[in-house]
Amino acid sequence: MALTRIANIASTIPDDSIANVKMANIVQSKNILINGDMSVAQRSTSASSITSGGYHACDRWKEDMTSGGTWTISQSTTVPTGQGFATSLKMDCTTANGSLSANSELMVQQRLEGQNLQYLKKGTANAESTTLSFWVRSNKTGTYICELQDVDNTRQISKSYTISVADTWEKKTITFPGDTTGALDNNNARSLDCSFYLVAGSDLSSGTLSTTWTAKTDANRAVGQVNLADSTSNEWYITGVQLEAGDTASEFEFLPYGLNLERCLRYFYPIISISDTNNLNAFGYYYASGNIKIPIRLPTQMRTTPTLSQDVDTDALRFYRDATYDGLSGNFALDGNGTGRYLSIYNTTDASGTAGQAGQLYKYTPTQADSYIWLSAEL
Amino acid sequence: MINKIIMINTVTKNYNENNEFCSYQVTHVNSKVVTSVPLDEANTDYQAIQEWAAIDGNNIIDNGA
């Protein structure tokens, strides 16, 4: 009887409500970092010939780079066995720099909004320690540096870790003490960077490693860092990156892919992806005979009004309308209208229709497969 | 931010159908990528344009509405 009643009650609970309860708990993520398992790579799964800073492969992970060799940066399926990870971030040196300049640097970092970090109570007597844990692998053994940088107050702390065995996954745990000086701003701007150094010229390494929170002195930030750019044989993998409050590392918090993606979409949303092929991407209309407008509904509230970034080969896009199409070659611009969930882009260069005509924006391939239009609100 | 500033080649003001200055169109050094940057102070590309424009010799192109 009791089991029957429970079954009856359960059958009256909508499936969505159970999912929402689960999601509500998961959203309170203990991991300060986003996409720590490197499962989301919206821009590209592999970017080659990289010599300068930017976001290249795995979402939210920025490579900051100056005179640090040339790299292929990719989402890799090489992962630590039996730990539940399916992907990692791989840095593969393709042109070496064995003689670093003073200003040489290469770091993999994540930049964080201050409004998400207020619970760390930084700048108060109750400032929380934070613990960074991650799986790492490289052919190049030796000393590597991790850093937390408080951008609001120009402070930082660095800790070293050692890759002991070549080509072998190792789990590392580093605890940073709380900082009782310098509160983080409670806003959507860049407040804290979590960085993994791979290359550091003398500007960043000629002093004494700063292992306690202190005012930033560049020379003390990455002392002892090996030069991972000194050979084209060098590669470095990382996954399972978690930064959490407290002085112990807990098990990595695996999130459903959809939730991980949603967190990334706050910072990056592709209207047209490199991976898109012959598919519908958006709807639009002719505002005037020489002006195509494409309203975009954003999937979530982005951190700020995003930048539209486009690399579109000639006629790689088609705007189908009135039983014909216009070939478009990029040339889109933000029109300044919209709210946090909507924006509008326009093209007055390739347009030649009739005011009022509606149409569909397609990416036309296969010859222009690498064309894209992205929206970015990264830090 | 320094990387972003260095990579800026040209910056041109965009005007929308209401003749309002609505965004910046930016070309980049050694790149086919063209960006359209919103007039939002929290946007890091907007911040980079302001720093780039403050350097002697850099000028934002204004072709008018």
CSV table of C-alpha atoms in Angstrom, one decimal:
chain,number,residue,atom,x,y,z
A,1,MET,CA,0.0,0.0,0.0
A,2,ALA,CA,2.7,2.5,1.0
A,3,LEU,CA,4.7,1.8,-2.1
A,4,THR,CA,1.7,2.3,-4.2
A,5,ARG,CA,1.0,5.7,-2.6
A,6,ILE,CA,4.6,6.8,-3.2
A,7,ALA,CA,4.4,5.7,-6.8
A,8,ASN,CA,1.2,7.7,-7.2
A,9,ILE,CA,2.8,10.8,-5.6
A,10,ALA,CA,5.9,10.5,-7.8
A,11,SER,CA,3.8,10.2,-10.9
A,12,THR,CA,2.2,13.6,-10.1
A,13,ILE,CA,5.5,15.4,-10.0
A,14,PRO,CA,6.3,16.9,-13.4
A,15,ASP,CA,9.7,15.7,-14.8
A,16,ASP,CA,10.7,19.3,-15.3
A,17,SER,CA,10.4,20.1,-11.7
A,18,ILE,CA,12.8,17.3,-10.7
A,19,ALA,CA,15.3,18.5,-13.2
A,20,ASN,CA,15.0,22.0,-12.0
A,21,VAL,CA,15.7,21.0,-8.4
A,22,LYS,CA,18.8,19.1,-9.6
A,23,MET,CA,19.9,22.1,-11.7
A,24,ALA,CA,19.3,24.5,-8.9
A,25,ASN,CA,21.7,22.6,-6.7
A,26,ILE,CA,24.3,22.2,-9.4
A,27,VAL,CA,24.2,25.9,-10.3
A,28,GLN,CA,25.8,26.6,-6.9
A,29,SER,CA,29.0,25.3,-8.3
A,30,LYS,CA,31.9,25.0,-6.0
A,31,ASN,CA,34.3,25.4,-8.9
A,32,ILE,CA,35.2,29.1,-9.4
A,33,LEU,CA,36.5,28.2,-12.8
A,34,ILE,CA,34.4,27.5,-15.8
A,35,ASN,CA,34.9,24.6,-18.2
A,36,GLY,CA,37.6,23.0,-16.1
A,37,ASP,CA,37.1,19.7,-17.9
A,38,MET,CA,37.7,21.4,-21.2
A,39,SER,CA,34.6,19.8,-22.6
A,40,VAL,CA,33.3,23.0,-24.4
A,41,ALA,CA,35.3,24.3,-27.4
A,42,GLN,CA,32.9,26.5,-29.4
A,43,ARG,CA,35.5,28.4,-31.4
A,44,SER,CA,37.5,25.5,-32.7
A,45,THR,CA,38.8,22.2,-31.5
A,46,SER,CA,42.3,23.1,-32.9
A,47,ALA,CA,44.0,26.3,-33.8
A,48,SER,CA,47.4,26.3,-35.3
A,49,SER,CA,50.2,28.9,-35.9
A,50,ILE,CA,49.3,30.8,-32.7
A,51,THR,CA,51.9,33.4,-31.7
A,52,SER,CA,49.8,36.0,-29.9
A,53,GLY,CA,47.3,36.1,-27.1
A,54,GLY,CA,43.6,35.3,-27.3
A,55,TYR,CA,40.9,32.6,-26.9
A,56,HIS,CA,41.6,29.8,-29.3
A,57,ALA,CA,40.2,26.4,-28.4
A,58,CYS,CA,38.6,25.5,-25.1
A,59,ASP,CA,36.0,28.1,-23.9
A,60,ARG,CA,37.0,30.5,-21.1
A,61,TRP,CA,40.7,29.5,-21.3
A,62,LYS,CA,42.8,32.4,-22.7
A,63,GLU,CA,46.4,32.0,-23.9
A,64,ASP,CA,48.3,35.1,-23.1
A,65,MET,CA,51.4,35.1,-25.3
A,66,THR,CA,54.3,37.4,-26.3
A,67,SER,CA,57.5,36.1,-28.0
A,68,GLY,CA,56.9,32.7,-26.7
A,69,GLY,CA,57.2,30.5,-29.8
A,70,THR,CA,54.5,29.2,-32.1
A,71,TRP,CA,51.8,26.8,-30.9
A,72,THR,CA,48.9,24.6,-31.9
A,73,ILE,CA,46.3,24.8,-29.3
A,74,SER,CA,43.6,22.2,-29.2
A,75,GLN,CA,41.0,20.3,-27.3
A,76,SER,CA,42.5,16.9,-26.9
A,77,THR,CA,41.1,13.5,-26.1
A,78,THR,CA,44.3,12.5,-24.3
A,79,VAL,CA,43.2,12.3,-20.7
A,80,PRO,CA,44.1,10.7,-17.4
A,81,THR,CA,42.9,7.1,-17.4
A,82,GLY,CA,40.0,6.2,-15.2
A,83,GLN,CA,39.3,9.7,-13.8
A,84,GLY,CA,36.2,10.5,-15.8
A,85,PHE,CA,37.6,13.1,-18.1
A,86,ALA,CA,37.0,13.0,-21.9
A,87,THR,CA,38.9,16.1,-22.9
A,88,SER,CA,41.9,18.1,-22.1
A,89,LEU,CA,43.6,21.3,-23.3
A,90,LYS,CA,46.7,20.7,-25.3
A,91,MET,CA,49.5,23.2,-26.0
A,92,ASP,CA,51.9,21.9,-28.7
A,93,CYS,CA,55.0,23.9,-29.6
A,94,THR,CA,55.5,24.0,-33.4
A,95,THR,CA,58.2,26.7,-33.6
A,96,ALA,CA,60.6,26.9,-30.7
A,97,ASN,CA,62.1,29.9,-29.0
A,98,GLY,CA,65.1,28.7,-27.0
A,99,SER,CA,66.4,32.2,-26.4
A,100,LEU,CA,63.6,34.1,-24.7
A,101,SER,CA,63.3,37.9,-24.8
A,102,ALA,CA,62.9,39.7,-21.5
A,103,ASN,CA,59.3,40.2,-22.2
A,104,SER,CA,58.6,36.6,-23.4
A,105,GLU,CA,55.5,35.1,-21.8
A,106,LEU,CA,53.1,32.3,-22.3
A,107,MET,CA,50.4,31.5,-19.9
A,108,VAL,CA,47.1,29.7,-20.0
A,109,GLN,CA,44.6,31.6,-17.8
A,110,GLN,CA,41.1,32.2,-16.9
A,111,ARG,CA,39.8,35.7,-16.0
A,112,LEU,CA,37.0,36.0,-13.5
A,113,GLU,CA,34.3,38.5,-12.7
A,114,GLY,CA,34.5,40.1,-9.3
A,115,GLN,CA,30.8,39.7,-8.7
A,116,ASN,CA,31.1,35.9,-8.7
A,117,LEU,CA,33.9,36.0,-6.1
A,118,GLN,CA,32.5,38.1,-3.2
A,119,TYR,CA,32.0,35.0,-1.1
A,120,LEU,CA,35.8,34.6,-0.9
A,121,LYS,CA,35.7,37.8,1.3
A,122,LYS,CA,39.0,39.0,-0.1
A,123,GLY,CA,40.2,42.1,1.6
A,124,THR,CA,38.6,41.2,5.0
A,125,ALA,CA,39.8,39.5,8.1
A,126,ASN,CA,37.7,36.5,7.1
A,127,ALA,CA,39.3,36.1,3.7
A,128,GLU,CA,39.0,32.5,2.4
A,129,SER,CA,41.8,30.4,1.3
A,130,THR,CA,41.4,28.9,-2.2
A,131,THR,CA,42.6,25.5,-3.4
A,132,LEU,CA,43.6,24.8,-7.0
A,133,SER,CA,43.6,21.2,-8.2
A,134,PHE,CA,44.3,19.9,-11.7
A,135,TRP,CA,45.6,17.1,-13.8
A,136,VAL,CA,48.7,18.0,-15.9
A,137,ARG,CA,51.0,16.2,-18.3
A,138,SER,CA,54.1,17.2,-20.3
A,139,ASN,CA,57.2,15.6,-21.9
A,140,LYS,CA,59.1,18.4,-20.2
A,141,THR,CA,59.7,17.8,-16.5
A,142,GLY,CA,60.6,20.5,-14.0
A,143,THR,CA,59.2,23.5,-12.2
A,144,TYR,CA,56.0,25.3,-13.4
A,145,ILE,CA,54.3,28.3,-11.8
A,146,CYS,CA,50.6,28.9,-11.0
A,147,GLU,CA,49.4,32.4,-10.1
A,148,LEU,CA,46.4,34.2,-8.7
A,149,GLN,CA,46.3,37.8,-9.7
A,150,ASP,CA,44.0,40.4,-8.2
A,151,VAL,CA,43.6,42.8,-11.0
A,152,ASP,CA,41.5,45.3,-9.0
A,153,ASN,CA,44.2,45.9,-6.4
A,154,THR,CA,47.3,45.0,-8.5
A,155,ARG,CA,48.3,42.1,-6.1
A,156,GLN,CA,49.3,38.6,-6.8
A,157,ILE,CA,50.5,35.3,-5.4
A,158,SER,CA,52.5,32.5,-7.1
A,159,LYS,CA,53.1,28.9,-6.3
A,160,SER,CA,55.2,26.3,-8.0
A,161,TYR,CA,54.5,22.7,-8.9
A,162,THR,CA,56.7,20.1,-10.4
A,163,ILE,CA,56.1,17.8,-13.3
A,164,SER,CA,58.1,14.8,-12.1
A,165,VAL,CA,57.7,12.2,-14.8
A,166,ALA,CA,57.6,12.8,-18.5
A,167,ASP,CA,54.5,12.0,-20.5
A,168,THR,CA,52.6,10.9,-17.4
A,169,TRP,CA,49.4,12.5,-16.0
A,170,GLU,CA,49.9,13.8,-12.5
A,171,LYS,CA,47.4,15.4,-10.2
A,172,LYS,CA,48.5,18.6,-8.5
A,173,THR,CA,47.0,20.5,-5.6
A,174,ILE,CA,47.9,24.0,-4.5
A,175,THR,CA,46.4,26.0,-1.7
A,176,PHE,CA,46.6,29.8,-1.7
A,177,PRO,CA,46.0,31.6,1.6
A,178,GLY,CA,43.3,34.2,1.8
A,179,ASP,CA,44.2,37.8,1.2
A,180,THR,CA,43.1,40.2,3.9
A,181,THR,CA,44.1,43.2,1.8
A,182,GLY,CA,42.2,44.5,-1.2
A,183,ALA,CA,38.6,43.7,-1.8
A,184,LEU,CA,37.5,42.6,-5.2
A,185,ASP,CA,35.1,44.9,-7.0
A,186,ASN,CA,31.5,43.6,-7.0
A,187,ASN,CA,30.8,44.0,-10.7
A,188,ASN,CA,31.1,42.3,-14.1
A,189,ALA,CA,34.7,43.4,-14.8
A,190,ARG,CA,37.9,41.4,-14.6
A,191,SER,CA,38.9,41.0,-11.0
A,192,LEU,CA,40.9,37.8,-10.6
A,193,ASP,CA,43.1,35.8,-13.0
A,194,CYS,CA,44.1,32.2,-12.5
A,195,SER,CA,47.1,31.5,-14.6
A,196,PHE,CA,49.4,28.6,-15.5
A,197,TYR,CA,52.7,29.8,-16.8
A,198,LEU,CA,54.5,27.9,-19.6
A,199,VAL,CA,57.1,30.5,-20.7
A,200,ALA,CA,58.5,33.4,-18.7
A,201,GLY,CA,61.2,35.8,-19.8
A,202,SER,CA,63.4,37.7,-17.3
A,203,ASP,CA,60.8,40.5,-16.9
A,204,LEU,CA,58.7,37.9,-15.0
A,205,SER,CA,61.3,35.6,-13.5
A,206,SER,CA,64.4,37.6,-12.5
A,207,GLY,CA,63.4,38.2,-8.8
A,208,THR,CA,62.2,36.0,-6.0
A,209,LEU,CA,59.0,34.0,-6.4
A,210,SER,CA,56.2,35.8,-4.6
A,211,THR,CA,54.6,33.0,-2.6
A,212,THR,CA,52.4,35.2,-0.3
A,213,TRP,CA,49.9,37.8,-1.4
A,214,THR,CA,51.7,41.0,-2.1
A,215,ALA,CA,51.7,44.1,-4.3
A,216,LYS,CA,52.5,42.9,-7.8
A,217,THR,CA,56.2,43.0,-8.9
A,218,ASP,CA,56.5,41.5,-12.3
A,219,ALA,CA,60.0,40.0,-11.7
A,220,ASN,CA,58.7,37.9,-8.9
A,221,ARG,CA,55.7,36.3,-10.6
A,222,ALA,CA,57.1,33.3,-12.4
A,223,VAL,CA,60.6,32.6,-11.0
A,224,GLY,CA,61.9,29.2,-11.8
A,225,GLN,CA,59.4,28.5,-14.7
A,226,VAL,CA,60.9,26.1,-17.3
A,227,ASN,CA,60.8,27.3,-20.9
A,228,LEU,CA,58.3,25.0,-22.5
A,229,ALA,CA,58.9,26.8,-25.8
A,230,ASP,CA,62.5,25.6,-26.1
A,231,SER,CA,61.7,22.6,-28.4
A,232,THR,CA,59.1,21.6,-31.0
A,233,SER,CA,58.9,18.3,-29.2
A,234,ASN,CA,57.3,20.0,-26.2
A,235,GLU,CA,53.6,19.7,-25.3
A,236,TRP,CA,51.6,20.3,-22.2
A,237,TYR,CA,48.1,19.0,-21.3
A,238,ILE,CA,45.8,20.1,-18.6
A,239,THR,CA,42.3,19.1,-17.5
A,240,GLY,CA,40.2,18.7,-14.3
A,241,VAL,CA,41.0,22.3,-13.3
A,242,GLN,CA,39.2,23.3,-10.1
A,243,LEU,CA,39.6,26.4,-7.9
A,244,GLU,CA,37.5,26.3,-4.8
A,245,ALA,CA,37.2,28.0,-1.5
A,246,GLY,CA,38.9,26.4,1.4
A,247,ASP,CA,42.2,24.7,2.0
A,248,THR,CA,41.5,21.2,0.7
A,249,ALA,CA,40.7,19.9,-2.8
A,250,SER,CA,37.5,18.0,-3.3
A,251,GLU,CA,36.8,15.7,-6.1
A,252,PHE,CA,36.4,17.5,-9.5
A,253,GLU,CA,32.8,18.7,-10.0
A,254,PHE,CA,31.5,17.2,-13.2
A,255,LEU,CA,28.7,19.3,-14.7
A,256,PRO,CA,26.3,18.2,-17.4
A,257,TYR,CA,27.6,19.4,-20.8
A,258,GLY,CA,24.5,21.7,-21.2
A,259,LEU,CA,25.2,23.5,-18.0
A,260,ASN,CA,28.9,23.9,-18.7
A,261,LEU,CA,28.0,25.3,-22.1
A,262,GLU,CA,25.5,27.7,-20.6
A,263,ARG,CA,28.1,29.1,-18.3
A,264,CYS,CA,30.4,29.6,-21.3
A,265,LEU,CA,27.7,31.3,-23.4
A,266,ARG,CA,27.8,34.3,-21.0
A,267,TYR,CA,31.2,35.1,-22.6
A,268,PHE,CA,31.0,33.7,-26.1
A,269,TYR,CA,28.3,32.8,-28.6
A,270,PRO,CA,28.8,31.8,-32.2
A,271,ILE,CA,26.1,33.0,-34.6
A,272,ILE,CA,27.9,31.1,-37.3
A,273,SER,CA,30.6,28.6,-36.3
A,274,ILE,CA,33.5,27.3,-38.2
A,275,SER,CA,32.0,23.8,-37.9
A,276,ASP,CA,28.7,24.9,-39.5
A,277,THR,CA,28.1,23.5,-42.9
A,278,ASN,CA,25.2,24.4,-45.2
A,279,ASN,CA,22.9,25.2,-42.5
A,280,LEU,CA,20.4,27.9,-41.4
A,281,ASN,CA,21.9,30.3,-38.9
A,282,ALA,CA,19.5,33.2,-38.5
A,283,PHE,CA,16.5,35.1,-39.9
A,284,GLY,CA,16.5,38.6,-41.1
A,285,TYR,CA,14.9,41.2,-43.4
A,286,TYR,CA,15.6,44.0,-45.7
A,287,TYR,CA,15.2,47.2,-43.7
A,288,ALA,CA,15.9,49.1,-46.9
A,289,SER,CA,17.0,48.0,-50.3
A,290,GLY,CA,20.6,48.2,-49.3
A,291,ASN,CA,20.4,47.2,-45.7
A,292,ILE,CA,19.9,43.7,-44.3
A,293,LYS,CA,19.1,43.5,-40.7
A,294,ILE,CA,19.6,40.3,-38.6
A,295,PRO,CA,18.1,40.3,-35.1
A,296,ILE,CA,19.9,38.0,-32.8
A,297,ARG,CA,18.3,36.6,-29.6
A,298,LEU,CA,21.2,35.8,-27.3
A,299,PRO,CA,21.0,32.4,-25.5
A,300,THR,CA,21.7,34.0,-22.1
A,301,GLN,CA,22.6,37.4,-20.6
A,302,MET,CA,26.1,38.0,-21.8
A,303,ARG,CA,28.7,39.6,-19.5
A,304,THR,CA,28.5,42.8,-21.5
A,305,THR,CA,27.3,43.9,-24.9
A,306,PRO,CA,29.5,41.6,-27.1
A,307,THR,CA,31.9,42.3,-29.8
A,308,LEU,CA,30.9,40.9,-33.2
A,309,SER,CA,33.9,39.2,-34.8
A,310,GLN,CA,33.8,37.9,-38.3
A,311,ASP,CA,36.1,36.2,-40.8
A,312,VAL,CA,33.9,35.5,-43.8
A,313,ASP,CA,35.3,34.5,-47.2
A,314,THR,CA,33.8,35.9,-50.4
A,315,ASP,CA,30.1,34.9,-50.7
A,316,ALA,CA,30.5,32.3,-47.9
A,317,LEU,CA,27.1,33.4,-46.6
A,318,ARG,CA,23.8,33.5,-48.4
A,319,PHE,CA,20.7,35.5,-47.6
A,320,TYR,CA,17.8,33.6,-49.2
A,321,ARG,CA,14.8,35.8,-50.0
A,322,ASP,CA,12.2,36.0,-52.7
A,323,ALA,CA,13.3,32.8,-54.5
A,324,THR,CA,16.9,34.0,-54.9
A,325,TYR,CA,19.8,34.8,-52.6
A,326,ASP,CA,22.4,37.4,-52.0
A,327,GLY,CA,26.0,36.3,-51.5
A,328,LEU,CA,27.4,37.9,-48.3
A,329,SER,CA,31.1,38.3,-47.4
A,330,GLY,CA,30.8,39.4,-43.9
A,331,ASN,CA,30.8,43.2,-43.5
A,332,PHE,CA,28.3,43.0,-40.7
A,333,ALA,CA,28.2,45.6,-37.9
A,334,LEU,CA,26.4,46.1,-34.6
A,335,ASP,CA,23.6,48.6,-35.0
A,336,GLY,CA,23.5,49.7,-31.4
A,337,ASN,CA,20.0,48.6,-30.7
A,338,GLY,CA,18.9,45.9,-28.4
A,339,THR,CA,18.9,44.9,-24.8
A,340,GLY,CA,20.9,42.4,-22.8
A,341,ARG,CA,19.1,39.5,-24.5
A,342,TYR,CA,18.8,40.9,-28.0
A,343,LEU,CA,20.9,42.7,-30.4
A,344,SER,CA,20.8,43.5,-34.1
A,345,ILE,CA,23.5,43.3,-36.8
A,346,TYR,CA,23.3,44.8,-40.3
A,347,ASN,CA,25.0,44.7,-43.6
A,348,THR,CA,24.9,47.6,-46.0
A,349,THR,CA,27.8,46.4,-48.3
A,350,ASP,CA,26.5,43.2,-49.9
A,351,ALA,CA,22.8,43.9,-49.8
A,352,SER,CA,20.6,44.5,-52.9
A,353,GLY,CA,17.0,43.5,-52.2
A,354,THR,CA,13.7,45.1,-51.6
A,355,ALA,CA,12.7,46.8,-48.4
A,356,GLY,CA,10.4,44.5,-46.3
A,357,GLN,CA,11.6,41.2,-47.8
A,358,ALA,CA,12.4,38.6,-45.2
A,359,GLY,CA,15.0,35.9,-45.6
A,360,GLN,CA,17.2,33.3,-44.0
A,361,LEU,CA,20.9,33.6,-43.4
A,362,TYR,CA,22.9,30.4,-44.4
A,363,LYS,CA,26.5,29.5,-44.3
A,364,TYR,CA,27.4,28.2,-47.7
A,365,THR,CA,30.1,25.7,-47.8
A,366,PRO,CA,32.1,23.5,-48.6
A,367,THR,CA,34.7,25.9,-50.1
A,368,GLN,CA,34.6,28.4,-47.3
A,369,ALA,CA,34.4,26.1,-44.3
A,370,ASP,CA,36.4,28.2,-42.0
A,371,SER,CA,34.1,31.3,-42.1
A,372,TYR,CA,32.5,32.4,-38.9
A,373,ILE,CA,30.6,35.2,-37.1
A,374,TRP,CA,31.1,35.2,-33.4
A,375,LEU,CA,29.9,37.3,-30.4
A,376,SER,CA,32.4,37.7,-27.6
A,377,ALA,CA,32.1,39.3,-24.2
A,378,GLU,CA,35.2,37.8,-22.8
A,379,LEU,CA,37.3,39.5,-20.1
B,1,MET,CA,44.9,44.3,-23.2
B,2,ILE,CA,48.3,45.2,-24.6
B,3,ASN,CA,48.0,42.4,-27.2
B,4,LYS,CA,44.6,43.8,-28.3
B,5,ILE,CA,45.9,47.3,-28.7
B,6,ILE,CA,48.9,46.2,-30.7
B,7,MET,CA,46.7,44.2,-33.1
B,8,ILE,CA,44.4,47.1,-34.0
B,9,ASN,CA,45.0,48.4,-37.5
B,10,THR,CA,42.1,50.8,-38.3
B,11,VAL,CA,39.1,52.0,-36.4
B,12,THR,CA,36.0,53.5,-38.2
B,13,LYS,CA,32.8,54.8,-36.7
B,14,ASN,CA,29.6,53.0,-37.8
B,15,TYR,CA,26.3,54.9,-38.1
B,16,ASN,CA,22.9,53.1,-38.2
B,17,GLU,CA,19.8,53.9,-40.2
B,18,ASN,CA,18.9,56.7,-37.8
B,19,ASN,CA,22.3,58.3,-38.5
B,20,GLU,CA,23.3,57.5,-34.9
B,21,PHE,CA,26.9,56.6,-34.1
B,22,CYS,CA,26.3,53.0,-33.1
B,23,SER,CA,29.6,51.0,-33.0
B,24,TYR,CA,33.2,50.8,-34.2
B,25,GLN,CA,34.4,48.7,-37.1
B,26,VAL,CA,37.9,47.5,-36.5
B,27,THR,CA,40.5,45.9,-38.8
B,28,HIS,CA,43.5,44.1,-37.4
B,29,VAL,CA,47.2,43.7,-38.2
B,30,ASN,CA,48.0,40.6,-40.3
B,31,SER,CA,44.5,39.3,-40.1
B,32,LYS,CA,41.3,39.1,-42.2
B,33,VAL,CA,39.2,39.3,-39.0
B,34,VAL,CA,36.9,42.3,-38.8
B,35,THR,CA,35.3,43.2,-35.6
B,36,SER,CA,32.3,45.4,-34.7
B,37,VAL,CA,32.7,46.8,-31.2
B,38,PRO,CA,29.8,48.1,-29.2
B,39,LEU,CA,29.8,51.4,-27.4
B,40,ASP,CA,29.9,49.7,-24.0
B,41,GLU,CA,32.6,50.7,-21.5
B,42,ALA,CA,32.6,47.2,-19.9
B,43,ASN,CA,33.5,45.6,-23.3
B,44,THR,CA,37.3,45.0,-23.3
B,45,ASP,CA,37.5,45.7,-27.1
B,46,TYR,CA,35.9,49.1,-26.5
B,47,GLN,CA,38.5,49.7,-23.7
B,48,ALA,CA,41.3,48.7,-26.1
B,49,ILE,CA,40.0,51.2,-28.7
B,50,GLN,CA,40.1,54.0,-26.2
B,51,GLU,CA,43.7,53.2,-25.2
B,52,TRP,CA,44.7,52.8,-28.9
B,53,ALA,CA,43.1,56.1,-29.8
B,54,ALA,CA,45.0,57.8,-27.0
B,55,ILE,CA,48.3,57.0,-28.6
B,56,ASP,CA,49.8,59.7,-30.7
B,57,GLY,CA,49.3,59.0,-34.4
B,58,ASN,CA,46.3,56.8,-34.0
B,59,ASN,CA,43.0,58.3,-35.3
B,60,ILE,CA,39.5,57.0,-35.4
B,61,ILE,CA,38.1,57.4,-38.9
B,62,ASP,CA,34.7,59.2,-39.0
B,63,ASN,CA,33.1,59.2,-42.5
B,64,GLY,CA,29.9,60.6,-41.1
B,65,ALA,CA,26.4,59.2,-41.3
